[in-house]
Amino acid sequence: EKLITFILACQDNETGGIADKPGDLVDPFHTLFGIAGLSLLGDTTLKQVNPVYCMPEDVIHRLGLKVQMLN
């Protein structure tokens, strides 16, 4: 819950995007991982993200990508 609150506090409500901390400038890197983090933390308003590829699950399935697990 605290991590979700922090990520949302880093969001720029005027221009969009997510920064590394509240009040800083947003950037694509933190926006990508902020959105992925929210999805992995259970935000149902976002598409489910695959933690290996950091991509939406529907894109991975559409591309036919397979996750390989190391033993």
PDB file of C-alpha atoms in Angstrom:
ATOM      1  CA  GLU A   1       0.000   0.000   0.000  1.00  0.00           C
ATOM      2  CA  LYS A   2       2.812   2.459   0.847  1.00  0.00           C
ATOM      3  CA  LEU A   3       4.614   1.695  -2.419  1.00  0.00           C
ATOM      4  CA  ILE A   4       1.435   2.319  -4.422  1.00  0.00           C
ATOM      5  CA  THR A   5       0.928   5.628  -2.602  1.00  0.00           C
ATOM      6  CA  PHE A   6       4.536   6.622  -3.340  1.00  0.00           C
ATOM      7  CA  ILE A   7       4.311   5.777  -7.052  1.00  0.00           C
ATOM      8  CA  LEU A   8       1.067   7.719  -7.407  1.00  0.00           C
ATOM      9  CA  ALA A   9       2.615  10.685  -5.559  1.00  0.00           C
ATOM     10  CA  CYS A  10       5.381  10.712  -8.196  1.00  0.00           C
ATOM     11  CA  GLN A  11       2.838  11.054 -11.015  1.00  0.00           C
ATOM     12  CA  ASP A  12       2.564  14.386 -12.807  1.00  0.00           C
ATOM     13  CA  ASN A  13      -1.169  15.002 -13.057  1.00  0.00           C
ATOM     14  CA  GLU A  14      -0.789  17.848 -15.561  1.00  0.00           C
ATOM     15  CA  THR A  15       1.546  16.388 -18.173  1.00  0.00           C
ATOM     16  CA  GLY A  16       1.451  12.668 -17.356  1.00  0.00           C
ATOM     17  CA  GLY A  17       4.324  10.394 -16.544  1.00  0.00           C
ATOM     18  CA  ILE A  18       6.032   9.337 -13.335  1.00  0.00           C
ATOM     19  CA  ALA A  19       9.179  10.764 -11.734  1.00  0.00           C
ATOM     20  CA  ASP A  20      11.737   9.143  -9.435  1.00  0.00           C
ATOM     21  CA  LYS A  21      10.333  11.076  -6.471  1.00  0.00           C
ATOM     22  CA  PRO A  22       7.462  13.496  -5.884  1.00  0.00           C
ATOM     23  CA  GLY A  23       8.057  16.922  -7.390  1.00  0.00           C
ATOM     24  CA  ASP A  24      10.846  15.861  -9.777  1.00  0.00           C
ATOM     25  CA  LEU A  25      10.590  15.821 -13.563  1.00  0.00           C
ATOM     26  CA  VAL A  26       8.979  12.786 -15.133  1.00  0.00           C
ATOM     27  CA  ASP A  27      10.946  10.583 -17.514  1.00  0.00           C
ATOM     28  CA  PRO A  28      10.208   7.520 -19.669  1.00  0.00           C
ATOM     29  CA  PHE A  29      12.295   5.148 -17.499  1.00  0.00           C
ATOM     30  CA  HIS A  30      10.433   5.875 -14.259  1.00  0.00           C
ATOM     31  CA  THR A  31       7.098   6.029 -16.082  1.00  0.00           C
ATOM     32  CA  LEU A  32       7.621   2.537 -17.525  1.00  0.00           C
ATOM     33  CA  PHE A  33       8.669   0.987 -14.233  1.00  0.00           C
ATOM     34  CA  GLY A  34       6.085   2.926 -12.246  1.00  0.00           C
ATOM     35  CA  ILE A  35       3.270   1.608 -14.432  1.00  0.00           C
ATOM     36  CA  ALA A  36       4.744  -1.906 -14.396  1.00  0.00           C
ATOM     37  CA  GLY A  37       5.059  -1.736 -10.613  1.00  0.00           C
ATOM     38  CA  LEU A  38       1.452  -0.650 -10.186  1.00  0.00           C
ATOM     39  CA  SER A  39       0.312  -3.517 -12.406  1.00  0.00           C
ATOM     40  CA  LEU A  40       2.414  -6.069 -10.531  1.00  0.00           C
ATOM     41  CA  LEU A  41       1.071  -4.721  -7.235  1.00  0.00           C
ATOM     42  CA  GLY A  42      -2.451  -5.565  -8.396  1.00  0.00           C
ATOM     43  CA  ASP A  43      -3.849  -2.391  -9.978  1.00  0.00           C
ATOM     44  CA  THR A  44      -6.748  -3.784 -11.994  1.00  0.00           C
ATOM     45  CA  THR A  45      -7.122  -0.618 -14.094  1.00  0.00           C
ATOM     46  CA  LEU A  46      -3.872  -1.504 -15.877  1.00  0.00           C
ATOM     47  CA  LYS A  47      -3.069  -4.422 -18.143  1.00  0.00           C
ATOM     48  CA  GLN A  48      -1.279  -7.309 -16.466  1.00  0.00           C
ATOM     49  CA  VAL A  49       2.503  -6.944 -16.910  1.00  0.00           C
ATOM     50  CA  ASN A  50       4.894  -9.854 -17.318  1.00  0.00           C
ATOM     51  CA  PRO A  51       7.740  -9.320 -14.812  1.00  0.00           C
ATOM     52  CA  VAL A  52      10.339 -11.054 -17.018  1.00  0.00           C
ATOM     53  CA  TYR A  53       9.785  -8.969 -20.143  1.00  0.00           C
ATOM     54  CA  CYS A  54       8.282  -5.890 -18.461  1.00  0.00           C
ATOM     55  CA  MET A  55       5.637  -5.920 -21.178  1.00  0.00           C
ATOM     56  CA  PRO A  56       1.873  -6.419 -21.125  1.00  0.00           C
ATOM     57  CA  GLU A  57       0.938 -10.117 -21.095  1.00  0.00           C
ATOM     58  CA  ASP A  58      -1.365  -9.695 -24.103  1.00  0.00           C
ATOM     59  CA  VAL A  59       1.548  -8.406 -26.206  1.00  0.00           C
ATOM     60  CA  ILE A  60       3.723 -11.352 -25.180  1.00  0.00           C
ATOM     61  CA  HIS A  61       0.965 -13.801 -26.120  1.00  0.00           C
ATOM     62  CA  ARG A  62       0.297 -12.005 -29.429  1.00  0.00           C
ATOM     63  CA  LEU A  63       4.014 -12.187 -30.315  1.00  0.00           C
ATOM     64  CA  GLY A  64       4.225 -15.828 -29.251  1.00  0.00           C
ATOM     65  CA  LEU A  65       7.082 -15.197 -26.808  1.00  0.00           C
ATOM     66  CA  LYS A  66       7.912 -17.947 -24.334  1.00  0.00           C
ATOM     67  CA  VAL A  67       9.511 -17.354 -20.952  1.00  0.00           C
ATOM     68  CA  GLN A  68      12.412 -19.736 -20.326  1.00  0.00           C
ATOM     69  CA  MET A  69      13.123 -20.638 -16.725  1.00  0.00           C
ATOM     70  CA  LEU A  70      16.664 -21.471 -15.618  1.00  0.00           C
ATOM     71  CA  ASN A  71      17.169 -24.520 -13.425  1.00  0.00           C
TER      72      ASN A  71
END
